[in-house]
Coordinates of C-alpha atoms in Angstrom, one line a residue:
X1 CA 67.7 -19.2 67.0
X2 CA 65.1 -18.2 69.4
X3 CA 66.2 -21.1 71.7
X4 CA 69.8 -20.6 71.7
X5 CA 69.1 -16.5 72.4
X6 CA 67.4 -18.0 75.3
X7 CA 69.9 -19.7 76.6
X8 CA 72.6 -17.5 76.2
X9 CA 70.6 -15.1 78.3
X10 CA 70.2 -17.9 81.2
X11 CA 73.5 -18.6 81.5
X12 CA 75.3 -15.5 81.0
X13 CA 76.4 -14.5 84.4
X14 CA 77.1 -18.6 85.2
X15 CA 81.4 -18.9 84.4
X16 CA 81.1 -23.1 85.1
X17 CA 77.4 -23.2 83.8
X18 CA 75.7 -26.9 84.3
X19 CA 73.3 -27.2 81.6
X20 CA 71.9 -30.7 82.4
X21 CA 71.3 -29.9 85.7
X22 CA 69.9 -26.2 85.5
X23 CA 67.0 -27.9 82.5
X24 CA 66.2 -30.1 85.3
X25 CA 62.7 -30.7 87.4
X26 CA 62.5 -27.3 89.6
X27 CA 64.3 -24.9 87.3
X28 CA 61.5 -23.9 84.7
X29 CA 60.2 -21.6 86.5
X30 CA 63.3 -20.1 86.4
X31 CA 64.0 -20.3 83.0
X32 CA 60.4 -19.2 82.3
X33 CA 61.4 -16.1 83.9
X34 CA 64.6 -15.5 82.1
X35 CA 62.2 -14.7 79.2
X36 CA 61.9 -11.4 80.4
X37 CA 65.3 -10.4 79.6
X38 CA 65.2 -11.5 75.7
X39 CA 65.4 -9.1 73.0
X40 CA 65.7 -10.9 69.8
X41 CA 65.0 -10.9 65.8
X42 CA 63.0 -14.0 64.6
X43 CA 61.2 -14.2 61.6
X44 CA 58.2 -13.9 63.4
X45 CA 59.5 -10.1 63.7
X46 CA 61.1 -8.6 67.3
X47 CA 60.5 -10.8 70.6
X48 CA 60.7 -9.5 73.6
X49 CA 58.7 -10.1 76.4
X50 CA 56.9 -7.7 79.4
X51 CA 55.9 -7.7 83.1
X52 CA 53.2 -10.0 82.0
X53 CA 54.8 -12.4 79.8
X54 CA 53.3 -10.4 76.6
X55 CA 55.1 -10.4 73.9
X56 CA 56.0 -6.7 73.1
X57 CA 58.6 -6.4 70.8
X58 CA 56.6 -5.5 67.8
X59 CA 52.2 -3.8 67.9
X60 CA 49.5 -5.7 67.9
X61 CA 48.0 -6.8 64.8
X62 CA 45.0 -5.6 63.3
X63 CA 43.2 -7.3 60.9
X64 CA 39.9 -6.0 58.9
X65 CA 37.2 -7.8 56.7
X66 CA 37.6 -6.3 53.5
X67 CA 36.8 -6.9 49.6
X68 CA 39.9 -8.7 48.0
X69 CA 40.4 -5.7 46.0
X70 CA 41.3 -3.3 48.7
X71 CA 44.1 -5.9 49.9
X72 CA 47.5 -6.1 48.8
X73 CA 50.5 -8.4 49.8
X74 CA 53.9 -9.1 47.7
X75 CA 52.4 -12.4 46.4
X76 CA 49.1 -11.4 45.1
X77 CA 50.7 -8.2 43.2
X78 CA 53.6 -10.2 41.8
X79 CA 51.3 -12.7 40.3
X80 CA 49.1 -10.1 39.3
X81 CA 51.8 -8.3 37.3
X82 CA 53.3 -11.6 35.8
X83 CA 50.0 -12.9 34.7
X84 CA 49.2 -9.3 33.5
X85 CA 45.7 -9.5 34.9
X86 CA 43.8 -6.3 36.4
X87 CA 41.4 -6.5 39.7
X88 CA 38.4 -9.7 38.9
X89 CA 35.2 -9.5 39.2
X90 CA 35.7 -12.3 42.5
X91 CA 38.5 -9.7 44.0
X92 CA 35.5 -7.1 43.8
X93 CA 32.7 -9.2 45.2
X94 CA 34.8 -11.7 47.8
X95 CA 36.0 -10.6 51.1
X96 CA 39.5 -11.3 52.7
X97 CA 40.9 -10.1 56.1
X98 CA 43.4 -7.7 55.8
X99 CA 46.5 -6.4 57.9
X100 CA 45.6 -2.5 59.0
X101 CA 47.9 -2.3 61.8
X102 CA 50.8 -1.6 62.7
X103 CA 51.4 0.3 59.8
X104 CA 54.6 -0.3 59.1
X105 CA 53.4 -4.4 58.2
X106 CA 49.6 -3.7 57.4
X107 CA 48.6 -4.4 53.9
X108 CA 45.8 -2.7 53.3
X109 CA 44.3 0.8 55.0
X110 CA 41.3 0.8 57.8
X111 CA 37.9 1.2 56.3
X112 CA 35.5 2.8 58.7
X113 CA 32.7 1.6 58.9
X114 CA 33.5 -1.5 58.1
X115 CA 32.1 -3.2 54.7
X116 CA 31.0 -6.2 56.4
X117 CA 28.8 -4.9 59.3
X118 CA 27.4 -2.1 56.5
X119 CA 23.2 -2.6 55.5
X120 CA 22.8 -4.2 52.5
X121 CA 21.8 -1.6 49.0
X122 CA 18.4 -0.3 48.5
X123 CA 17.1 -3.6 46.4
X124 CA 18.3 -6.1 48.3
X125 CA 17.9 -7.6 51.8
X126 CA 20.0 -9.6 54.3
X127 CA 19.6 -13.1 53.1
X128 CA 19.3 -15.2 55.8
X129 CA 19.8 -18.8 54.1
X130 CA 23.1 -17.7 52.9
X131 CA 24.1 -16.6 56.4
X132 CA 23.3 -20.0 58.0
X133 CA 24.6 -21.9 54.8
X134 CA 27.3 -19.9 53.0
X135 CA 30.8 -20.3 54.1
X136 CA 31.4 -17.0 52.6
X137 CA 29.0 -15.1 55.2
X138 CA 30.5 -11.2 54.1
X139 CA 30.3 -11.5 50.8
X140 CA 26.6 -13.3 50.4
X141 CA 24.7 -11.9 52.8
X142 CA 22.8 -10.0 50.3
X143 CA 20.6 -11.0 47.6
X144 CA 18.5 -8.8 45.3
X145 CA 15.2 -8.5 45.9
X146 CA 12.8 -11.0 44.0
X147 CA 10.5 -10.0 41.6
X148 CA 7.2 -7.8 42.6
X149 CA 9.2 -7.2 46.0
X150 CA 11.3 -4.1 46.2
X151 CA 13.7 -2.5 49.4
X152 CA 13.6 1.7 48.9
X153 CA 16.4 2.3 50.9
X154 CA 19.4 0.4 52.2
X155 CA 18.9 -1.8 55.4
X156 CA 19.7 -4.9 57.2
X157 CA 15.6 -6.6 56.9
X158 CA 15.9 -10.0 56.2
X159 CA 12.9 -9.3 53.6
X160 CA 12.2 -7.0 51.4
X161 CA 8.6 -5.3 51.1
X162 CA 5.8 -7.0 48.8
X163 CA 4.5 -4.7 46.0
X164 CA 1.2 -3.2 47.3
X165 CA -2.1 -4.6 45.1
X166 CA -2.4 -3.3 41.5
X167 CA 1.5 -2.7 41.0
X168 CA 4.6 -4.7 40.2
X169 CA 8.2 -4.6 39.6
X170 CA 7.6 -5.4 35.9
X171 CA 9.0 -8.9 36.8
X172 CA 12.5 -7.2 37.5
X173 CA 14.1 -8.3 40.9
X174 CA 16.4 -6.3 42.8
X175 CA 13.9 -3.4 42.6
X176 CA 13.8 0.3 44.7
X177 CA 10.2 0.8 44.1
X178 CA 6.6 -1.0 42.7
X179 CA 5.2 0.7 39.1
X180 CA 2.0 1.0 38.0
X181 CA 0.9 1.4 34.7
X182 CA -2.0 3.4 34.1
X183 CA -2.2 1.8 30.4
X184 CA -4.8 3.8 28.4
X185 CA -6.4 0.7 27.0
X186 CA -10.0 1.5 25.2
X187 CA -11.3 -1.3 28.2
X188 CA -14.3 -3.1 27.2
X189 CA -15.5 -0.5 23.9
X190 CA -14.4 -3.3 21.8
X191 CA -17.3 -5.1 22.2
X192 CA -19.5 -1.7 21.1
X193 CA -17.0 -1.4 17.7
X194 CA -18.0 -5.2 16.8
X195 CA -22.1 -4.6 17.5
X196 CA -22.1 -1.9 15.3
X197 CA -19.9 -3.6 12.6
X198 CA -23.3 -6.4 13.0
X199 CA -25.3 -3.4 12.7
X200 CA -24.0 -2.3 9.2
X201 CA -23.7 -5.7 7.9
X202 CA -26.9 -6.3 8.6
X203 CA -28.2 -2.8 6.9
X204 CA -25.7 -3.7 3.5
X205 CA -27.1 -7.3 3.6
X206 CA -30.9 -6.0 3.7
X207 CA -30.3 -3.7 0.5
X208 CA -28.5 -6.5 -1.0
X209 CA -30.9 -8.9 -0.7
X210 CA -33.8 -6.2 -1.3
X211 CA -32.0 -5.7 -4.9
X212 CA -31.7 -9.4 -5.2
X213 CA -35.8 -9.5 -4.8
X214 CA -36.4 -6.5 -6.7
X215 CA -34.1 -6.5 -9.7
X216 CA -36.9 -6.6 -12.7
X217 CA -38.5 -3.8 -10.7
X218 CA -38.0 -0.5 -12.9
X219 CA -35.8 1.5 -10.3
X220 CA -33.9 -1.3 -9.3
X221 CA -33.0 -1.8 -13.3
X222 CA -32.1 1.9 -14.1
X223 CA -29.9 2.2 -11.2
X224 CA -28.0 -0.7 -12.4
X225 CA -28.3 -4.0 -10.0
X226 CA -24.2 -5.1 -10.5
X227 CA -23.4 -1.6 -9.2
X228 CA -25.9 -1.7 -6.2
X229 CA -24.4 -5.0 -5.3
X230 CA -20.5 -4.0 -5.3
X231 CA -21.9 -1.1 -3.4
X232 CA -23.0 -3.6 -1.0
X233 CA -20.1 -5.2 -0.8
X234 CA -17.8 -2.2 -0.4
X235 CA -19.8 -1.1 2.4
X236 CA -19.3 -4.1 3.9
X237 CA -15.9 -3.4 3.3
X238 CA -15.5 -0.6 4.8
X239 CA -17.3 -1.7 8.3
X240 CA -15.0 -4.2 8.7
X241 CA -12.3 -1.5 9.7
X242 CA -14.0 -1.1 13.0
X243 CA -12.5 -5.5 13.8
X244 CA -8.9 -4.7 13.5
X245 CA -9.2 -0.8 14.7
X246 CA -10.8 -2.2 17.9
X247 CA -7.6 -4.8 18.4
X248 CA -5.3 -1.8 17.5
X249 CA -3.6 -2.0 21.1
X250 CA -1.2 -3.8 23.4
X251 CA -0.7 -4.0 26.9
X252 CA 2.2 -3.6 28.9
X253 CA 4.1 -6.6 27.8
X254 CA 1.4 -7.8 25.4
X255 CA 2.3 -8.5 21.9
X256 CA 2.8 -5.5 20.3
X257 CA 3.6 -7.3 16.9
X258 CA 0.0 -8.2 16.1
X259 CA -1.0 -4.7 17.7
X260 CA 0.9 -3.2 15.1
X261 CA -0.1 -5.4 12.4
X262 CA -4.1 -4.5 12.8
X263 CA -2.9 -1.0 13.0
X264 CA -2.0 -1.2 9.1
X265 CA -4.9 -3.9 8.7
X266 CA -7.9 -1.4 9.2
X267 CA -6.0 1.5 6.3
X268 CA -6.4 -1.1 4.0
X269 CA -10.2 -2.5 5.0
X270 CA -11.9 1.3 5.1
X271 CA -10.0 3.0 2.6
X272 CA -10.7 -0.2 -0.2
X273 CA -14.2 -0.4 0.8
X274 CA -15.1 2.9 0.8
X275 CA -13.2 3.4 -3.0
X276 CA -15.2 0.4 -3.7
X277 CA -18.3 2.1 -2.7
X278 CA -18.1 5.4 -4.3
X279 CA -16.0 3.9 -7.7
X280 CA -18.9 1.7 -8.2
X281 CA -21.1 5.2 -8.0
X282 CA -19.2 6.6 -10.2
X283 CA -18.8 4.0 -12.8
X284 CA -23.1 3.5 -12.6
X285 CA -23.3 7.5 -13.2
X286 CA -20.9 7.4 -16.4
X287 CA -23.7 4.5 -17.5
X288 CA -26.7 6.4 -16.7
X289 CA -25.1 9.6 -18.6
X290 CA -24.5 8.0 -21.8
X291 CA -27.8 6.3 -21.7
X292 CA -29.9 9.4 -21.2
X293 CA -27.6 11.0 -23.5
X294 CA -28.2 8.5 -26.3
X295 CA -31.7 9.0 -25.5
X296 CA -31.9 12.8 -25.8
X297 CA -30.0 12.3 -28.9
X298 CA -32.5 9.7 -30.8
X299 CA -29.5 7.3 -30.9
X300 CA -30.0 3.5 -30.1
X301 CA -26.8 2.4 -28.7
X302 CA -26.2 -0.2 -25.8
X303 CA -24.3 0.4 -22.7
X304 CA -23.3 -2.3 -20.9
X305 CA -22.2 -2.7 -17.4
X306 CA -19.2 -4.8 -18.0
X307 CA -18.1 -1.4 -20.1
X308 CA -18.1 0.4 -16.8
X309 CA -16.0 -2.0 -14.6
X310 CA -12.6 -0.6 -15.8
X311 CA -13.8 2.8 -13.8
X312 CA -13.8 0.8 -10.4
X313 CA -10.7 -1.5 -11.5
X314 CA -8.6 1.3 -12.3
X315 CA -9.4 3.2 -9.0
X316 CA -8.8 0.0 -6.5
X317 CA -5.5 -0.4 -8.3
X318 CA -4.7 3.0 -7.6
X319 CA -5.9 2.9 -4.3
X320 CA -4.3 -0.4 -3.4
X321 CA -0.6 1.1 -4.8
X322 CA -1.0 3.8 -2.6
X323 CA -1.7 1.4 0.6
X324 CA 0.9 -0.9 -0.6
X325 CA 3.9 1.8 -0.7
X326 CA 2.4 3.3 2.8
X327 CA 2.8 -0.6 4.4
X328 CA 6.3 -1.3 2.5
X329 CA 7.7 2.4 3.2
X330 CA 6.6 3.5 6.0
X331 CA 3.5 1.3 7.8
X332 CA 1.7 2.2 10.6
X333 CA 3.1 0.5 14.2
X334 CA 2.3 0.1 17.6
X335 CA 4.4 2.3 20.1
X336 CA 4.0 3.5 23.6
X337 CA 4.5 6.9 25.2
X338 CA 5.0 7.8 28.8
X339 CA 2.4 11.1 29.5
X340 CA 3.9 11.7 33.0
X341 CA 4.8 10.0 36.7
X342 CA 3.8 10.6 40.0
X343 CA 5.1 8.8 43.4
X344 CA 3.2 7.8 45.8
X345 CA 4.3 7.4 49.6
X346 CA 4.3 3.3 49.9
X347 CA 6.8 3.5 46.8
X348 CA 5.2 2.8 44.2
X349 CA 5.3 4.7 41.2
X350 CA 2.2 5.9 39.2
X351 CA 3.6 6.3 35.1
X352 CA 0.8 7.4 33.1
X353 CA 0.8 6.2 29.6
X354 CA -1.2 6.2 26.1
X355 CA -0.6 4.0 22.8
X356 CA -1.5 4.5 19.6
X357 CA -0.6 3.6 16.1
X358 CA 1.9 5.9 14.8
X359 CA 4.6 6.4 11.5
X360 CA 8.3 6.9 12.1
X361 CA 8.1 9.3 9.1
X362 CA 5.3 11.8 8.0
X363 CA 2.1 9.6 7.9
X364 CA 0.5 12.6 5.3
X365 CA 2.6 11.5 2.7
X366 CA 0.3 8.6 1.9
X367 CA -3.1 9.4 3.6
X368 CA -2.6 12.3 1.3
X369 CA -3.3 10.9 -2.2
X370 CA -6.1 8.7 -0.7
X371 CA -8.1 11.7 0.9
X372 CA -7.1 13.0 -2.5
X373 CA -8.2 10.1 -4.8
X374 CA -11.5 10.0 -2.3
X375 CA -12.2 13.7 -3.1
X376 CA -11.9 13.1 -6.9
X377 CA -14.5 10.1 -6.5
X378 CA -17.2 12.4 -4.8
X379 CA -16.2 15.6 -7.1
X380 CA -16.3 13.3 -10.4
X381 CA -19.5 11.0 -9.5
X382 CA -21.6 14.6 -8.7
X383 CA -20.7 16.5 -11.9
X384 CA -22.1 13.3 -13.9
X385 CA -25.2 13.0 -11.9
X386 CA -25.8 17.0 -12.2
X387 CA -26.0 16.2 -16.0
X388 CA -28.9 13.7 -15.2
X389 CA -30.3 16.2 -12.8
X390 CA -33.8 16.1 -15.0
X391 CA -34.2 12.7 -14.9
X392 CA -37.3 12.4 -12.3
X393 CA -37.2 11.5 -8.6
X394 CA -37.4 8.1 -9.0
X395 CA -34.4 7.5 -11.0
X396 CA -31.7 10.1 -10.4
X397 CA -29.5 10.5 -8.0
X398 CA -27.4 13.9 -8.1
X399 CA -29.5 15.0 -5.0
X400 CA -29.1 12.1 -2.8
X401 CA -25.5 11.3 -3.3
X402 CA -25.2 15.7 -2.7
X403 CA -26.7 15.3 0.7
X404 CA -24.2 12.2 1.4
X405 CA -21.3 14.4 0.6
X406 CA -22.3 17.3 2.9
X407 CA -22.9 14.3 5.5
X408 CA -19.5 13.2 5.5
X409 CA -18.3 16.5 5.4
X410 CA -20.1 17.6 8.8
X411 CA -18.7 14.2 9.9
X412 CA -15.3 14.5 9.0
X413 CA -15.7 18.9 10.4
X414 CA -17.2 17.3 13.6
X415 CA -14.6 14.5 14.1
X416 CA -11.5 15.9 13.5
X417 CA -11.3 18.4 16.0
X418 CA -12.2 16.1 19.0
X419 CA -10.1 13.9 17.8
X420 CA -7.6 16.3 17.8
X421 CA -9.1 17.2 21.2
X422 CA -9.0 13.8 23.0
X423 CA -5.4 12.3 21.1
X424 CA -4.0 11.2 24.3
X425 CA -7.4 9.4 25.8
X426 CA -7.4 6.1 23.9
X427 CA -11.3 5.5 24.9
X428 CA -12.6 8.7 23.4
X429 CA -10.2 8.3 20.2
X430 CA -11.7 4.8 19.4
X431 CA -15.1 6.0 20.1
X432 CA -14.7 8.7 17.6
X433 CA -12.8 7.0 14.9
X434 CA -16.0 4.1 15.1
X435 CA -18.4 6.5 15.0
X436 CA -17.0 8.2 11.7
X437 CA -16.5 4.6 9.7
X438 CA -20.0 3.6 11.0
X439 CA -22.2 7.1 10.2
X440 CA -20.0 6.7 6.9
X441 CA -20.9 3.9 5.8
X442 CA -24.5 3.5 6.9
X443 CA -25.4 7.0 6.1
X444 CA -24.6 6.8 2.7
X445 CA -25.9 3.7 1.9
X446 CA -29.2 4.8 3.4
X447 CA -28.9 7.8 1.0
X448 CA -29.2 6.0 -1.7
X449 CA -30.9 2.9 -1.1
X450 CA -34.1 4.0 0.9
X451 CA -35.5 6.5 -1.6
X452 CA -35.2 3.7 -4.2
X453 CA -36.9 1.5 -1.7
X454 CA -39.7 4.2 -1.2
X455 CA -40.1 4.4 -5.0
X456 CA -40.1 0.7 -5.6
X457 CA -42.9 0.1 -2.8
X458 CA -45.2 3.1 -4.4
X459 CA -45.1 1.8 -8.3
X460 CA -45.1 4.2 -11.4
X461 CA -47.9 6.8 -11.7
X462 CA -51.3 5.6 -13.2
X463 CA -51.2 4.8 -16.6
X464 CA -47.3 6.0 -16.9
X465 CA -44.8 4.4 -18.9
X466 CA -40.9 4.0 -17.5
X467 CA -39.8 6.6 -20.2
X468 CA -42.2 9.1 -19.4
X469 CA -41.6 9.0 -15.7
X470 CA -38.0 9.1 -16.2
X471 CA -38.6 13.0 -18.3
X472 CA -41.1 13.9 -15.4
X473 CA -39.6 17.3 -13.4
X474 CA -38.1 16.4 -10.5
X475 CA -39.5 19.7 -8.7
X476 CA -43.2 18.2 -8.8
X477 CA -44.6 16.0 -6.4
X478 CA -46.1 12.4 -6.9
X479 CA -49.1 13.2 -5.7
X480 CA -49.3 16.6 -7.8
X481 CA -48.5 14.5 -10.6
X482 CA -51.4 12.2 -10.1
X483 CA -53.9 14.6 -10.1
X484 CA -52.7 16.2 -12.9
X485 CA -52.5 13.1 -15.2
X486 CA -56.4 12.2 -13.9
X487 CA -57.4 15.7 -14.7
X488 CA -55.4 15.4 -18.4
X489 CA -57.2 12.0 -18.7
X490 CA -60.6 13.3 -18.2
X491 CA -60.1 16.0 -20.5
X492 CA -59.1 13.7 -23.4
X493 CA -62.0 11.3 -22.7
X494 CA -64.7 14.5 -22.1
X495 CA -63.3 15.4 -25.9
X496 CA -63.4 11.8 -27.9
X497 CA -59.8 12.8 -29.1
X498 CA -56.5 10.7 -28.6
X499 CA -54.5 10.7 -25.6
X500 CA -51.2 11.4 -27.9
X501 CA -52.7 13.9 -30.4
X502 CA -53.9 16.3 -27.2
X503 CA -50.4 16.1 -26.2
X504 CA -49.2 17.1 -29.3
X505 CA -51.6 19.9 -30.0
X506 CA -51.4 21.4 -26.6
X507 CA -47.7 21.4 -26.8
X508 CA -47.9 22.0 -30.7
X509 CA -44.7 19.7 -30.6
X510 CA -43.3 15.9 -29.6
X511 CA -44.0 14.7 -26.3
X512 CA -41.8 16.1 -23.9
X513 CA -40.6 19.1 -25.7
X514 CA -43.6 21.2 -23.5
X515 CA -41.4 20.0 -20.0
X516 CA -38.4 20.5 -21.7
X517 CA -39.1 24.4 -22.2

């Protein structure tokens, strides 16, 4: 069509035209020149030629690098529509050229500035590999930033910044800025939490073994040898709370499964040692009431020890169901809690944070009954001993075990408002949870163990039997009690007449009836 337009223009104004001979050497040019004067329709679009040669029958073209989802032609819609498939992921992420101009053909509308020359997003960087290597240079220039690396804002660097020393990305890539986690952790106080768990194992295995060596002596038999020992053991117990309390904790990323699993771990280890403890306490006082009350009474009756186990049985069980619903229900876990953030100017980003072990629910419903059923041990075990209160100083208890009540009351008054105080400072909370289980457990032991142990070492009185030191007042001191046996003694022997029959006639009654009143 084109051609024969062409030639119809040559030869127009020719009435005997010779074609052969006006296509031959020397008339090109003129031909060539003829172009000028055509005006034509091809399926390129309108043809026409200027001054210059240039074709100017339709506007130049304009084409534009674009993502394949801002372009649109007849063929890409039309198999979009019959396939009934929406814009891909590749039209959103490839590039195409597009016609913009003139805008009676173009495709697709000018984008300025242009997508392809624009910097790459904060988090990434202008990857030069892919630029030498890709065929698909528009679309792959960038890549995300790789891990402990971040880009703040967008740019055209070939690299993106490393994380300044003491922060990270949190092994993310494609990062805006470095973190760093201010974790809270109790540091190196670990190691303090397991040298005083060696320091109260060491006291409970000293009294052990002291009762052990001692166990004919007549203190040691009174206050009941199998109760001593499960005393031992409970407060050995109990100490061993301090191991899992001190691994109560998980870094950033650490394994907060077996943080959370020592979290319920040292519950169980204080709160069973400690009713071990005081239910053996108990149980021994119940014994030591019935015997001096069989004795006041004239009555012969034996009380054994396995009588008495049933007391501490029944309060483990109790104890133990009440730990056992706590870890089933609701148990203690491991969690994480952002305190605040600050940002610095190299971009990285301070987050201050604290963990602790915590309860979805209301952690009082079971720490309740156990301060509860603890309470009831102390309460229960001083009422017997303040029956026994007469019994001398080498035997009873009541004002020992008193003191070690108030003692873990001023602990308890002391550490439960700094830890209140320091909740959100891990190092300070650990120290003052240790420091409550150790005092605790070492200061009641010591309670009752050393004034038996000062007893022991000084012997009965001179000439004393068991049973009469046992009625002696409590109020009077050894040494008073000494001097006033020898001067007793010397009386009887000044007078020729019998130890037992000066008793008697002084007191005009039995032995013991003169303390009694």
């Amino acid at each position: 069509m084109f051609l024969a337009k062409l030639l119809q223009s040559y030869f127009r104004v020719q009435d005997s035209p010779d074609v052969a001979a006006s296509l031959g050497d020397g008339n090109y040019e003129i031909i060539r020149r003829h172009l000028m004067n055509i005006n034509v329709d091809t399926i390129f679009g309108p043809v026409s030629f200027n001054e210059y040669q240039r074709n100017n029958g339709r506007g130049a073209a304009g084409t534009q690098w674009i993502p394949a989802s801002s372009v649109s032609s007849s063929s890409s819609r039309g198999s979009n529509e019959d396939s009934g498939e929406g814009e891909t992921t590749d039209e959103a992420t490839v590039f195409k050229q597009g016609c913009v101009s003139p805008l009676d053909q173009a495709n697709t509308a000018i984008v300025i500035p242009s997508p392809s020359s624009s910097d790459c997003d904060a988090g990434s960087y202008m990857n030069g590999l892919s630029i030498e290597s890709e065929p698909a240079l528009l679309a792959t220039k960038c890549a995300a930033c790789p891990a402990d690396t971040f880009m703040s804002v967008p740019s055209s660097e070939v690299q993106c910044a490393a994380c300044p020393e003491g922060s990270s990305t949190m092994d993310e890539s494609g990062s805006t800025r470095c973190v760093t986690v201010e974790q809270n952790l109790i540091g190196g106080l670990e190691y303090m939490g397991y040298v005083l768990v060696a320091i109260s194992w060491s006291m409970s295995l000293g009294y052990l073994a002291w009762v052990m060596l001692n166990r004919k002596n007549s203190v040691v038999k009174i206050s009941q040898p199998e109760f001593l020992v499960m005393m031992c053991v409970g407060a050995m117990i109990s100490s061993s709370a301090i191991i899992p309390w001190s691994n109560a904790q998980a870094s950033v990323g650490g394994d907060v499964d077996a943080a959370s699993r020592n979290c319920m771990t040292w519950p169980w280890l204080y709160s069973i040692g400690w009713t071990l403890m005081f239910s053996s306490l108990t149980a021994k006082s119940v014994r030591l009431n019935k015997v001096a009350t069989n004795s006041m009474n004239m009555q012969r009756k034996t009380v054994n020890a396995k009588d008495m186990y049933f007391i501490v049985v029944i309060v483990l069980l109790l104890d133990i169901a009440i730990l056992t619903a706590w870890t089933v229900v609701d148990p203690l876990q491991w969690t994480r809690s952002v305190v605040g953030t600050s940002v610095a100017e190299a971009g990285v980003v301070t987050i201050d944070s604290f963990g602790k072990c915590g309860s979805s629910g209301n952690m009082f419903a079971f720490l309740g009954p156990i301060i509860a059923v603890h309470v009831t041990l102390i309460a229960v075990t001083l009422g017997l001993l303040w029956k026994v209160r007469n019994i001398g100083d080498r035997y009873q208890e009541f004002k020992y075990v008193a003191i070690a009540s108030v003692y873990i009351c001023e602990l308890l008054l002391l550490g439960v408002p700094i830890l209140v105080a320091v909740q959100d400072s891990a190092p300070a909370r650990y120290i003052v949870i240790t420091g409550v289980i150790f005092l605790s457990d070492t200061g009641v032991m010591a309670f009752i163990f050393l004034p038996k142990i000062k007893y022991a070492k000084e012997g009965l009185p001179e000439g004393m039997s068991v049973v009469e030191s046992m009625n002696l007042p409590s109020t009077v001191s050894q040494q008073q009690r000494r001097k006033s046996y020898g001067i007793s003694r010397f009386s009887r022997a000044s007078t020729g007449s019998d130890p037992g029959t000066e008793r008697r006639t002084s007191a005009g009654s039995e032995p013991g009836t003169e303390r009694r009143t």
